[in-house]
mmCIF file of C-alpha atoms and ligand atoms in Angstrom:
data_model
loop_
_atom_site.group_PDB
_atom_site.id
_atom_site.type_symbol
_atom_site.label_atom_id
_atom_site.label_comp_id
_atom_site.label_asym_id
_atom_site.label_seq_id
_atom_site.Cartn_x
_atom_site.Cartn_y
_atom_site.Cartn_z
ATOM 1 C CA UNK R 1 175.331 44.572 141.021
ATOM 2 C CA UNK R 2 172.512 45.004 138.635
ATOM 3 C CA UNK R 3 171.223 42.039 136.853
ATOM 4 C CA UNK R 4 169.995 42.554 133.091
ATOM 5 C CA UNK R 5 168.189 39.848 131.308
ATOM 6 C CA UNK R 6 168.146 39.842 127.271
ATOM 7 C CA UNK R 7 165.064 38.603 125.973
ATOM 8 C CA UNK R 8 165.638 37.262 122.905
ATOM 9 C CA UNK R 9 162.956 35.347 120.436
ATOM 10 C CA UNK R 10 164.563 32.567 118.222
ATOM 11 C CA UNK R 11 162.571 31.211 114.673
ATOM 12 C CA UNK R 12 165.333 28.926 112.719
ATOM 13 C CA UNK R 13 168.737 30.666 114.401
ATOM 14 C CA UNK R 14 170.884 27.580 115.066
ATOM 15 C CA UNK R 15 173.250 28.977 112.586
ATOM 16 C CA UNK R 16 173.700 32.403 114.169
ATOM 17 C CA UNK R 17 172.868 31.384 117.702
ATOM 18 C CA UNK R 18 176.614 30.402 118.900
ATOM 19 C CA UNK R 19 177.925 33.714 117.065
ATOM 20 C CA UNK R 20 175.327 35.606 118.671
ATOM 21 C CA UNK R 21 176.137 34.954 122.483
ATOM 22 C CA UNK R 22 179.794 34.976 121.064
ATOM 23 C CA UNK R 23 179.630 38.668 120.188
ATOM 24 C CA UNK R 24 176.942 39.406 123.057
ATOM 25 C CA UNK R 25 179.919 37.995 125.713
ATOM 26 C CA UNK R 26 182.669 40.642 123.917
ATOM 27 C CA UNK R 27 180.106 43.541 124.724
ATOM 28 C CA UNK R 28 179.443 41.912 128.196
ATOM 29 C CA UNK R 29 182.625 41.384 129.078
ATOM 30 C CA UNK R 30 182.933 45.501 128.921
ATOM 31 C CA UNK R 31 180.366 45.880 131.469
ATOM 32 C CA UNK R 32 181.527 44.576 134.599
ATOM 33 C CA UNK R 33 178.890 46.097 136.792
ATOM 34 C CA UNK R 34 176.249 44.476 135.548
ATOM 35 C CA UNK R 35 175.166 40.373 135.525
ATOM 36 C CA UNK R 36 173.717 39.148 131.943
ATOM 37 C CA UNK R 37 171.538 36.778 131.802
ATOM 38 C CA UNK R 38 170.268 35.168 128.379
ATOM 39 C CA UNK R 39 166.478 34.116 127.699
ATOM 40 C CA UNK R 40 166.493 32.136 124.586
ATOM 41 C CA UNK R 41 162.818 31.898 123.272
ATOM 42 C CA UNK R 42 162.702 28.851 120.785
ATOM 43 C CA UNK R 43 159.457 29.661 118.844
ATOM 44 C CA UNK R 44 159.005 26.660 117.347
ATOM 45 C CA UNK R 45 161.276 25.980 115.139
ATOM 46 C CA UNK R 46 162.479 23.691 112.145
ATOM 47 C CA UNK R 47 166.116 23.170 112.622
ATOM 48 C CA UNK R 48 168.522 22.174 115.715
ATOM 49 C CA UNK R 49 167.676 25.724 117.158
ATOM 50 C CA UNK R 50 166.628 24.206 120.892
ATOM 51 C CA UNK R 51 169.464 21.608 120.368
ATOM 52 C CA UNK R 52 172.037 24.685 120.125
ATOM 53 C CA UNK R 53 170.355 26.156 122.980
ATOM 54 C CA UNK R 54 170.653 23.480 125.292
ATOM 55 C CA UNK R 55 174.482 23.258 123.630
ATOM 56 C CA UNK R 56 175.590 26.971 124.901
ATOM 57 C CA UNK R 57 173.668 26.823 128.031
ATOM 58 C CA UNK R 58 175.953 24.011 128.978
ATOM 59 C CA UNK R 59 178.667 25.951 128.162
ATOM 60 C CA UNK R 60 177.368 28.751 129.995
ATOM 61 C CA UNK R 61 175.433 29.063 133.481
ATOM 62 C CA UNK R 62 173.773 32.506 132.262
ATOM 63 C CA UNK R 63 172.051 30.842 129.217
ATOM 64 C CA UNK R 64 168.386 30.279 129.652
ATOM 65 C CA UNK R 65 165.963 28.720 126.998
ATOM 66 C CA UNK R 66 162.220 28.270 126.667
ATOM 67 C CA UNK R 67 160.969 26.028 123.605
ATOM 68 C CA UNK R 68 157.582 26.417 122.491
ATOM 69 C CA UNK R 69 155.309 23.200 121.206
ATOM 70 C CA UNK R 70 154.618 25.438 118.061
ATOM 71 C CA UNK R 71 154.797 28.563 116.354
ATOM 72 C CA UNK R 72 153.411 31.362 118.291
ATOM 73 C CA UNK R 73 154.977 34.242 116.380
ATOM 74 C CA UNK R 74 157.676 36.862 117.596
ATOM 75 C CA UNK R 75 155.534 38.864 119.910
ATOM 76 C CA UNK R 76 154.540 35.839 122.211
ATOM 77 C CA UNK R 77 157.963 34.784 121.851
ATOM 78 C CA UNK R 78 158.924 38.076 123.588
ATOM 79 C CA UNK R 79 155.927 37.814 126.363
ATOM 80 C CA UNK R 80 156.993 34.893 127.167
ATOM 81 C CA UNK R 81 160.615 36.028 127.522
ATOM 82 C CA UNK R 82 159.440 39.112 129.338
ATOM 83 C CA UNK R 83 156.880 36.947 132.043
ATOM 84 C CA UNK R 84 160.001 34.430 133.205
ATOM 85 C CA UNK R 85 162.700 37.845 133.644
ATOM 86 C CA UNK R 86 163.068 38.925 136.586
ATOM 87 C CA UNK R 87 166.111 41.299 136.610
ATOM 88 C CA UNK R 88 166.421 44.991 137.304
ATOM 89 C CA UNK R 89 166.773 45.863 133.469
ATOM 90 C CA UNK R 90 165.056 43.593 130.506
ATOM 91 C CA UNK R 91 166.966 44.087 126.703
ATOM 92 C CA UNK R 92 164.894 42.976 123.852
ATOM 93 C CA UNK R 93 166.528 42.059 120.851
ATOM 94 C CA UNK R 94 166.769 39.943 117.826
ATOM 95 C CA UNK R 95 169.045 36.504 117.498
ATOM 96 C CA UNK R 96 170.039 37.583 113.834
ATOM 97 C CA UNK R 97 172.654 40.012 114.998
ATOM 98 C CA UNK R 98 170.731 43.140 113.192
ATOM 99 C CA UNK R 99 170.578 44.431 116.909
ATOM 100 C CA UNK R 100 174.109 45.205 117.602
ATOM 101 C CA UNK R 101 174.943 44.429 120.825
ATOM 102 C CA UNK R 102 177.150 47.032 120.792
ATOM 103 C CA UNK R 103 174.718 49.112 121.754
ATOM 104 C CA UNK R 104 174.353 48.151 125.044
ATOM 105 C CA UNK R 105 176.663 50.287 126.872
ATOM 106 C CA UNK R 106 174.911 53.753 125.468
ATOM 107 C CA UNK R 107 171.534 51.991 126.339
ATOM 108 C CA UNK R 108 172.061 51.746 129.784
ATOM 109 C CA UNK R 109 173.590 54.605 130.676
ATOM 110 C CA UNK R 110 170.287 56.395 129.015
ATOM 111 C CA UNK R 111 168.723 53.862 131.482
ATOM 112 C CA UNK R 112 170.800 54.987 134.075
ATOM 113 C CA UNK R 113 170.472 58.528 133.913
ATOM 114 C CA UNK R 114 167.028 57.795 135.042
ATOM 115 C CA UNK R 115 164.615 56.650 131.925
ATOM 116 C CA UNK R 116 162.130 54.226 131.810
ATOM 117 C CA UNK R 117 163.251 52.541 128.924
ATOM 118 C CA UNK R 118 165.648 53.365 126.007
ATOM 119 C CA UNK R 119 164.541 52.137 122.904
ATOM 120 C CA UNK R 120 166.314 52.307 119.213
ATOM 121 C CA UNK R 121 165.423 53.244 115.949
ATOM 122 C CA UNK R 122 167.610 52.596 112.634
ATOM 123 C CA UNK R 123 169.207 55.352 110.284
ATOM 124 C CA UNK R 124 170.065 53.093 107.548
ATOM 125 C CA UNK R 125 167.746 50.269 105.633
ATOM 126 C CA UNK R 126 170.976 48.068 104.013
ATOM 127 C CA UNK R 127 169.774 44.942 102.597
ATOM 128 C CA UNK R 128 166.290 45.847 102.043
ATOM 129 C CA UNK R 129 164.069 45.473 98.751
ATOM 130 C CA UNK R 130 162.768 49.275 97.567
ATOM 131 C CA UNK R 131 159.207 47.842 97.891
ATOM 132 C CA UNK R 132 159.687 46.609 101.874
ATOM 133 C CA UNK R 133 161.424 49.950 102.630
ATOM 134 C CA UNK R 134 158.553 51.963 100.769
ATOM 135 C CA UNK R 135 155.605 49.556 102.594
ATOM 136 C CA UNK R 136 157.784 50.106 105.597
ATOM 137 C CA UNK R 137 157.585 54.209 105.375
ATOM 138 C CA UNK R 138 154.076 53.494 104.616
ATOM 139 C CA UNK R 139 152.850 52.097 107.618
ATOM 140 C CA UNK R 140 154.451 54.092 109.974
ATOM 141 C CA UNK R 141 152.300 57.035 108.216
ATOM 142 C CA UNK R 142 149.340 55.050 108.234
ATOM 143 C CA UNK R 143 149.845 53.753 112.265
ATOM 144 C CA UNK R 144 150.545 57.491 113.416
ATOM 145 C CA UNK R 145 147.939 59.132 111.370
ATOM 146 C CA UNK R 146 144.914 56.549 112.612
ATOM 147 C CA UNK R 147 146.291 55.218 116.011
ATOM 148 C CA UNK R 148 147.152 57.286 119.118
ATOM 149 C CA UNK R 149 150.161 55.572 119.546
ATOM 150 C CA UNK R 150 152.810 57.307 117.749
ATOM 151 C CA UNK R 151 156.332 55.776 116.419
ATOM 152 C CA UNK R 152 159.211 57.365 115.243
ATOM 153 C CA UNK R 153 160.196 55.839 111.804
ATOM 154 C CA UNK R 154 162.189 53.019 111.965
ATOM 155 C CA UNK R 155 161.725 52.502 115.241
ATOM 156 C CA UNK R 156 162.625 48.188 116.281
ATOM 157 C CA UNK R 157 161.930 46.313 119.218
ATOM 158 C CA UNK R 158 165.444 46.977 120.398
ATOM 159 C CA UNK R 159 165.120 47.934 123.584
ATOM 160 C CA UNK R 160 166.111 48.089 127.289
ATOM 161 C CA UNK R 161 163.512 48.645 129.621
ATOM 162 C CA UNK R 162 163.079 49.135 133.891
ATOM 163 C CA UNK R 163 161.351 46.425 135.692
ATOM 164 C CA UNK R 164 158.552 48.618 136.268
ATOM 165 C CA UNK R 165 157.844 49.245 132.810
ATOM 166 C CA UNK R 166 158.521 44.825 131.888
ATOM 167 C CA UNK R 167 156.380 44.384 134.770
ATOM 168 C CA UNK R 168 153.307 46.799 132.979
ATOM 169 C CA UNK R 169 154.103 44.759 129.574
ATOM 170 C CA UNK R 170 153.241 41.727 131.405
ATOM 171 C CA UNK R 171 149.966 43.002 132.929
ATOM 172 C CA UNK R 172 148.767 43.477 129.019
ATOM 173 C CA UNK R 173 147.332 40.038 128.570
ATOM 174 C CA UNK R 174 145.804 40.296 125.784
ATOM 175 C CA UNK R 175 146.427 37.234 123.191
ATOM 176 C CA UNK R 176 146.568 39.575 120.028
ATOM 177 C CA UNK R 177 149.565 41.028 120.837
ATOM 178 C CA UNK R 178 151.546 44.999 118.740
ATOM 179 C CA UNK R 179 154.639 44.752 121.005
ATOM 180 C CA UNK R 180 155.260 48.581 119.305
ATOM 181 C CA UNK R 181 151.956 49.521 119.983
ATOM 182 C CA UNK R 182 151.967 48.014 124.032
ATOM 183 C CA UNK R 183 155.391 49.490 124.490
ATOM 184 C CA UNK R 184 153.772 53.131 123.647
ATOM 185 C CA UNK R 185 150.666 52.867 125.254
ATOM 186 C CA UNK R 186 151.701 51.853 128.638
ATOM 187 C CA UNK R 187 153.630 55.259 128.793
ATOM 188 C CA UNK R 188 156.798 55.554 130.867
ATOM 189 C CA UNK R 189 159.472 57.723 129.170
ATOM 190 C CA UNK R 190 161.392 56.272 126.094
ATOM 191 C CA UNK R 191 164.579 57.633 124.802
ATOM 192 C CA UNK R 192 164.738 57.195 121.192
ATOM 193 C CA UNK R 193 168.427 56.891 120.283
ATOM 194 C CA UNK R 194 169.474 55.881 116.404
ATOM 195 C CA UNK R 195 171.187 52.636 115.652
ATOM 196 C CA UNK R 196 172.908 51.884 111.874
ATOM 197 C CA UNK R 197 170.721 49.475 110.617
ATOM 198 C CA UNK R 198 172.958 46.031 109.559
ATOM 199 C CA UNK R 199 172.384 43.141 107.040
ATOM 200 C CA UNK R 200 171.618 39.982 108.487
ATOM 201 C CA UNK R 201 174.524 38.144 107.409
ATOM 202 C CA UNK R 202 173.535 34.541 108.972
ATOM 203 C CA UNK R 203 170.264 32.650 108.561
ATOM 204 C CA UNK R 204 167.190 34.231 106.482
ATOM 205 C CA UNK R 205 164.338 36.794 107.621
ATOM 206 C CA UNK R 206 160.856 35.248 108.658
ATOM 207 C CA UNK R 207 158.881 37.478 107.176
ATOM 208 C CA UNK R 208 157.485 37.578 103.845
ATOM 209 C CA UNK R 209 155.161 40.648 102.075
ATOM 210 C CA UNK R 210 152.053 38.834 103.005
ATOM 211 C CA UNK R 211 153.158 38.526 106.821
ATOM 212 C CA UNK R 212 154.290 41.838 107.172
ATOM 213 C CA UNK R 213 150.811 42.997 105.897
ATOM 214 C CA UNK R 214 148.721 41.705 108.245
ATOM 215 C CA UNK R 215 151.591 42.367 110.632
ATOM 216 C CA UNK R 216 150.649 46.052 109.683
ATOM 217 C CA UNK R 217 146.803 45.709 109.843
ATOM 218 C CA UNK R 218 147.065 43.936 113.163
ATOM 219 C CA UNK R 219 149.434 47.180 114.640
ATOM 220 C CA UNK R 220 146.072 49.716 113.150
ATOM 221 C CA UNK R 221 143.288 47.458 114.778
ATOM 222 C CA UNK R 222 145.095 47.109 117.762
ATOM 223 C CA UNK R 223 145.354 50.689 118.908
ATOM 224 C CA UNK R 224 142.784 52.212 117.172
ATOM 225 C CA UNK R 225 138.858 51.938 115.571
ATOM 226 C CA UNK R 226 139.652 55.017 113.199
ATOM 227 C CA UNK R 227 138.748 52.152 110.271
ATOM 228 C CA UNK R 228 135.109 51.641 111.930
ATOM 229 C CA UNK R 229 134.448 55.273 112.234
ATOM 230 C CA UNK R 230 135.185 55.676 108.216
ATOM 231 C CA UNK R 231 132.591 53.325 107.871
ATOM 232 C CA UNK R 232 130.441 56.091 109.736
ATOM 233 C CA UNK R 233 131.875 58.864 107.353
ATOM 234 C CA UNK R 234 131.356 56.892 103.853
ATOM 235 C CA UNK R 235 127.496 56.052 105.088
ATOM 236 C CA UNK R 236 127.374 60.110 105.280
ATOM 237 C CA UNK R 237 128.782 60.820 102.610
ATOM 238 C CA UNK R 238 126.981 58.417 100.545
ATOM 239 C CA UNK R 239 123.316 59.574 101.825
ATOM 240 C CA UNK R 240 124.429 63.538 101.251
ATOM 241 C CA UNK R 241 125.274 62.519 97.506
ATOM 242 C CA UNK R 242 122.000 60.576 97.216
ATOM 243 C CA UNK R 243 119.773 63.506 98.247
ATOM 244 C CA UNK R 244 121.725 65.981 95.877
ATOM 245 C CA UNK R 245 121.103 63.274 93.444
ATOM 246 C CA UNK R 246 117.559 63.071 94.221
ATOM 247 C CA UNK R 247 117.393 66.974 94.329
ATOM 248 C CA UNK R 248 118.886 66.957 90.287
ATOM 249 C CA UNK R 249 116.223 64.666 89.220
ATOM 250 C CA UNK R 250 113.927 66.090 90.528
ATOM 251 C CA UNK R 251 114.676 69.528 89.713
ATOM 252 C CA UNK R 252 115.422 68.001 85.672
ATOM 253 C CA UNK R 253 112.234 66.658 85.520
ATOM 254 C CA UNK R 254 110.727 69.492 86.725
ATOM 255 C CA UNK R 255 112.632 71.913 83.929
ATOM 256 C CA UNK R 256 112.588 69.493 81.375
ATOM 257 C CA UNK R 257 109.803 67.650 81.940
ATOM 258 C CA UNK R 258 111.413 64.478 81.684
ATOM 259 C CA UNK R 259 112.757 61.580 83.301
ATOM 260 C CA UNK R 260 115.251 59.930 81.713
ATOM 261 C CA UNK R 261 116.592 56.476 81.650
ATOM 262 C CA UNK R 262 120.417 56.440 83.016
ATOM 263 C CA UNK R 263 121.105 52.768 82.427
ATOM 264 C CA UNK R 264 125.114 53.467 83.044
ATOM 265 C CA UNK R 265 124.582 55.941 85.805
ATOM 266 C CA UNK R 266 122.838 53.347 87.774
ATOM 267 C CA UNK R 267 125.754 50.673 87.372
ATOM 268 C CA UNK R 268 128.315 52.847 88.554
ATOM 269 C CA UNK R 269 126.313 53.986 91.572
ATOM 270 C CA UNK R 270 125.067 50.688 92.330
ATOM 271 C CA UNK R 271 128.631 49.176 92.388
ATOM 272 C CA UNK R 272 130.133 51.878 94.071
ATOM 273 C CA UNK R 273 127.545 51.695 96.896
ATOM 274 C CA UNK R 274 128.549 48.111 97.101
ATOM 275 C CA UNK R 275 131.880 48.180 96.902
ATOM 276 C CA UNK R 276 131.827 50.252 100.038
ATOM 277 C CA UNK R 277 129.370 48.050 101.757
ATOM 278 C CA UNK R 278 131.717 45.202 101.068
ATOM 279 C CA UNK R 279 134.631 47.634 102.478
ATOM 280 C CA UNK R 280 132.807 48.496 105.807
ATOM 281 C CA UNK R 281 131.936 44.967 105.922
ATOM 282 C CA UNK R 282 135.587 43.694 105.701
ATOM 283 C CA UNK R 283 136.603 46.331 107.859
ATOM 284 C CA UNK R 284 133.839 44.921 110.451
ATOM 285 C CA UNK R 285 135.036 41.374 110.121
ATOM 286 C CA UNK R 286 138.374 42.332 111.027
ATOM 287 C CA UNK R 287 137.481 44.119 114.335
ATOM 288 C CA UNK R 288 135.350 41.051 114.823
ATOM 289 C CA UNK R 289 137.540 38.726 113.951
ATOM 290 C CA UNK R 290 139.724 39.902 116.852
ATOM 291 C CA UNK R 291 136.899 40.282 119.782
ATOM 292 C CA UNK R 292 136.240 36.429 118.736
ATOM 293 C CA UNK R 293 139.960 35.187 119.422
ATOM 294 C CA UNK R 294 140.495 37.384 122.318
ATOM 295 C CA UNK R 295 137.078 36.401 123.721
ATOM 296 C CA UNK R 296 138.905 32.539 123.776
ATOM 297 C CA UNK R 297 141.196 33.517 126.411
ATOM 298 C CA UNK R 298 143.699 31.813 125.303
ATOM 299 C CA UNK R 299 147.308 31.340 126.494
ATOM 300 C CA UNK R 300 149.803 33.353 124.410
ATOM 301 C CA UNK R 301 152.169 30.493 124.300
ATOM 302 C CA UNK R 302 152.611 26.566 125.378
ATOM 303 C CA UNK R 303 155.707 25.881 126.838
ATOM 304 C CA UNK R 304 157.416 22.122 125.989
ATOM 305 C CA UNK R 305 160.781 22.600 127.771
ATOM 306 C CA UNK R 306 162.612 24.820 129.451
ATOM 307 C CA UNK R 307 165.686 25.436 131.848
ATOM 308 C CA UNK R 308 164.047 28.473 133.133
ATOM 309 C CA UNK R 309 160.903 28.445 136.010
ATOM 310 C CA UNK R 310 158.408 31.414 135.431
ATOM 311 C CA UNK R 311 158.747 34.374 137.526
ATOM 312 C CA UNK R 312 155.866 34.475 140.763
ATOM 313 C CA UNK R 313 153.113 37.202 139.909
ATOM 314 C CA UNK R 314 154.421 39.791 142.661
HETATM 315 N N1 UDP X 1 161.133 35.327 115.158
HETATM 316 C C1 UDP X 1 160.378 34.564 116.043
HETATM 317 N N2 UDP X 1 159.233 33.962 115.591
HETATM 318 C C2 UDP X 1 158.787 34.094 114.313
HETATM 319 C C3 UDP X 1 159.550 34.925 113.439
HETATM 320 C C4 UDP X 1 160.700 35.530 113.904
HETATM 321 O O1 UDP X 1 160.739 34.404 117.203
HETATM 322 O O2 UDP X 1 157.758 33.526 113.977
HETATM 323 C C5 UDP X 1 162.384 35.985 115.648
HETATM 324 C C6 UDP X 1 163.617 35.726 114.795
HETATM 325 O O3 UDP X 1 164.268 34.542 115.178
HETATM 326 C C7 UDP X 1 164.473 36.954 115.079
HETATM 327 C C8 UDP X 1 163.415 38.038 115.302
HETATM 328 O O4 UDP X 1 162.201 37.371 115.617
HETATM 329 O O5 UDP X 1 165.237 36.824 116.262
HETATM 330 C C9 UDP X 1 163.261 38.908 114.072
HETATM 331 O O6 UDP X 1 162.970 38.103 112.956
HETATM 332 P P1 UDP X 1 163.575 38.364 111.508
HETATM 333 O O7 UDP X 1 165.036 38.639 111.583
HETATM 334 O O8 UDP X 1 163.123 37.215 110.680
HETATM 335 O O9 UDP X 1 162.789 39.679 111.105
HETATM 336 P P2 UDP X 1 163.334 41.033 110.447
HETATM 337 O O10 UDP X 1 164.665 41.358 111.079
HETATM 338 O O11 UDP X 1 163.442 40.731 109.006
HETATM 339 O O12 UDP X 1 162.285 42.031 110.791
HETATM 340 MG MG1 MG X 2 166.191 40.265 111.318
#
């Protein structure tokens, strides 16, 4: 029998929690040849969320939990998940139900017929504010144009992966962690099948504008320095413009046979120029920003308790 673990990160779900593994056992049930396993991540949260995790995995043998001593964020949440599996097949999902469990069967069967991993992306955006779904389009341009990771639009974390490929997530140590972005780069073949897209019904969404933001600045540093080479570009482009100004000066005063006073010009060129210093700097700090933290070494995530031991390094 193959075992399948589900990795699944937890921020504030007590309230969906029990109707989560409720539905997840319905779709489980269906799939007799396989053993489920859960992996609760408890990333630090404000309500009874490790209290209901401790509840169900009393009620049932297959429910693991690891509780963090803070807030690490989603994507350590799912490292950690992903270090302590150790079944034949990993499925990454959300606790909020917007993953549809559902799913599963069509997943592994892709998985099955021989793919790496078989990852979804959603059709329909229900429940989501014009301005999220237009920053959402957005970045997905921006993240394929600059990085050489590409994404199909919408595409989630839902997923279903081989060992081989979990086992090659877990080798990426580094602390600043694009789940999206390490999923692509590491290769392997991904089927991209299409999920409808659901409200979250239970509970409230972590993110705000601001977090998804640097959520989408942190996905362009991470795979790609196309921002430092602009900085390269705009210093060229900035010196060719000053020698053709030079040139027309030079070339007035010659014809004319006068200078000129250009008390206006020379604002708008000065602050220009340093508005795109202050650009290339910014776009500098954030590049350095990140060598500094990942420099730290860091560990992703601190574990406080846990029902689950960590997987030995093979
Ligand atoms: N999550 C987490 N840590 C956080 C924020 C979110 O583990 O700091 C989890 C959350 O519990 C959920 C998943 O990540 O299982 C997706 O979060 P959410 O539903 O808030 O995001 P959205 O669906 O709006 O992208
Ligand atoms: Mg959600």
């Amino acid at each position: 029998m193959k075992t399948v673990d589900l990795v699944v990160p937890c921020h504030n779900e007590e309230e969906v929690l029990p109707e989560f593994v409720r539905v997840t056992n319905e779709v489980t049930a269906t799939l007799p040849s396989y053993s489920f396993r859960y992996i609760f991540i408890n990333d630090g949260s404000k309500d009874n969320t490790l209290l209901t995790m401790i509840k169900l995995s009393q009620e049932f043998d297959n429910v693991k939990y690891i509780s963090f001593s803070r807030n690490f964020g989603k994507e350590a949440a799912m490292y950690a998940g992903l270090e302590h599996s150790d079944a034949d097949y990993v499925i990454v999902m959300d606790a909020d139900l917007q993953h549809p469990p559902a799913m599963f069967p069509e997943m592994l069967k892709k998985i099955e017929e021989g793919h790496d991993c078989c990852a979804l992306y959603r059709v329909a955006r229900k429940g989501e504010g014009l301005l999220r779904t237009a920053f959402s389009k957005l970045f997905f341009k921006l993240q394929n144009s600059l990085s050489s990771v590409k994404l199909p639009y919408g595409a989630t974390d839902f997923r279903v992966m081989s060992r081989q490929m979990v086992d090659a997530i877990v080798s990426m140590g580094e602390a600043q962690r694009f789940s999206k972005g390490i999923f692509s780069w590491i290769g392997f073949d991904t089927e991209w099948i299409p999920y409808e897209n659901v409200e979250r019904t239970i509970g409230k969404s972590s993110w705000n504008m601001l977090g998804l933001f640097r959520y989408a600045i942190d996905g362009i540093t991470a795979f790609s320095v196309a921002p430092l080479k602009f900085i390269t570009v705009a210093a060229g482009f900035l010196f060719g413009l000053s020698l053709l100004a030079a040139l027309f000066v030079a070339i007035k005063a010659i014809v004319t046979g006068e200078i000129g006073s250009g008390f206006a010009t020379i604002m708008c060129v000065m602050l220009f120029i340093g508005g795109v210093i202050e650009l290339s700097i910014g776009i500098l700090g954030e590049y350095l920003g990140r060598i500094y933290i990942e420099t730290k070494q860091r560990p992703i995530y601190i574990v406080k308790t846990s029902n689950i031991e960590k997987k030995d390094k093979h």
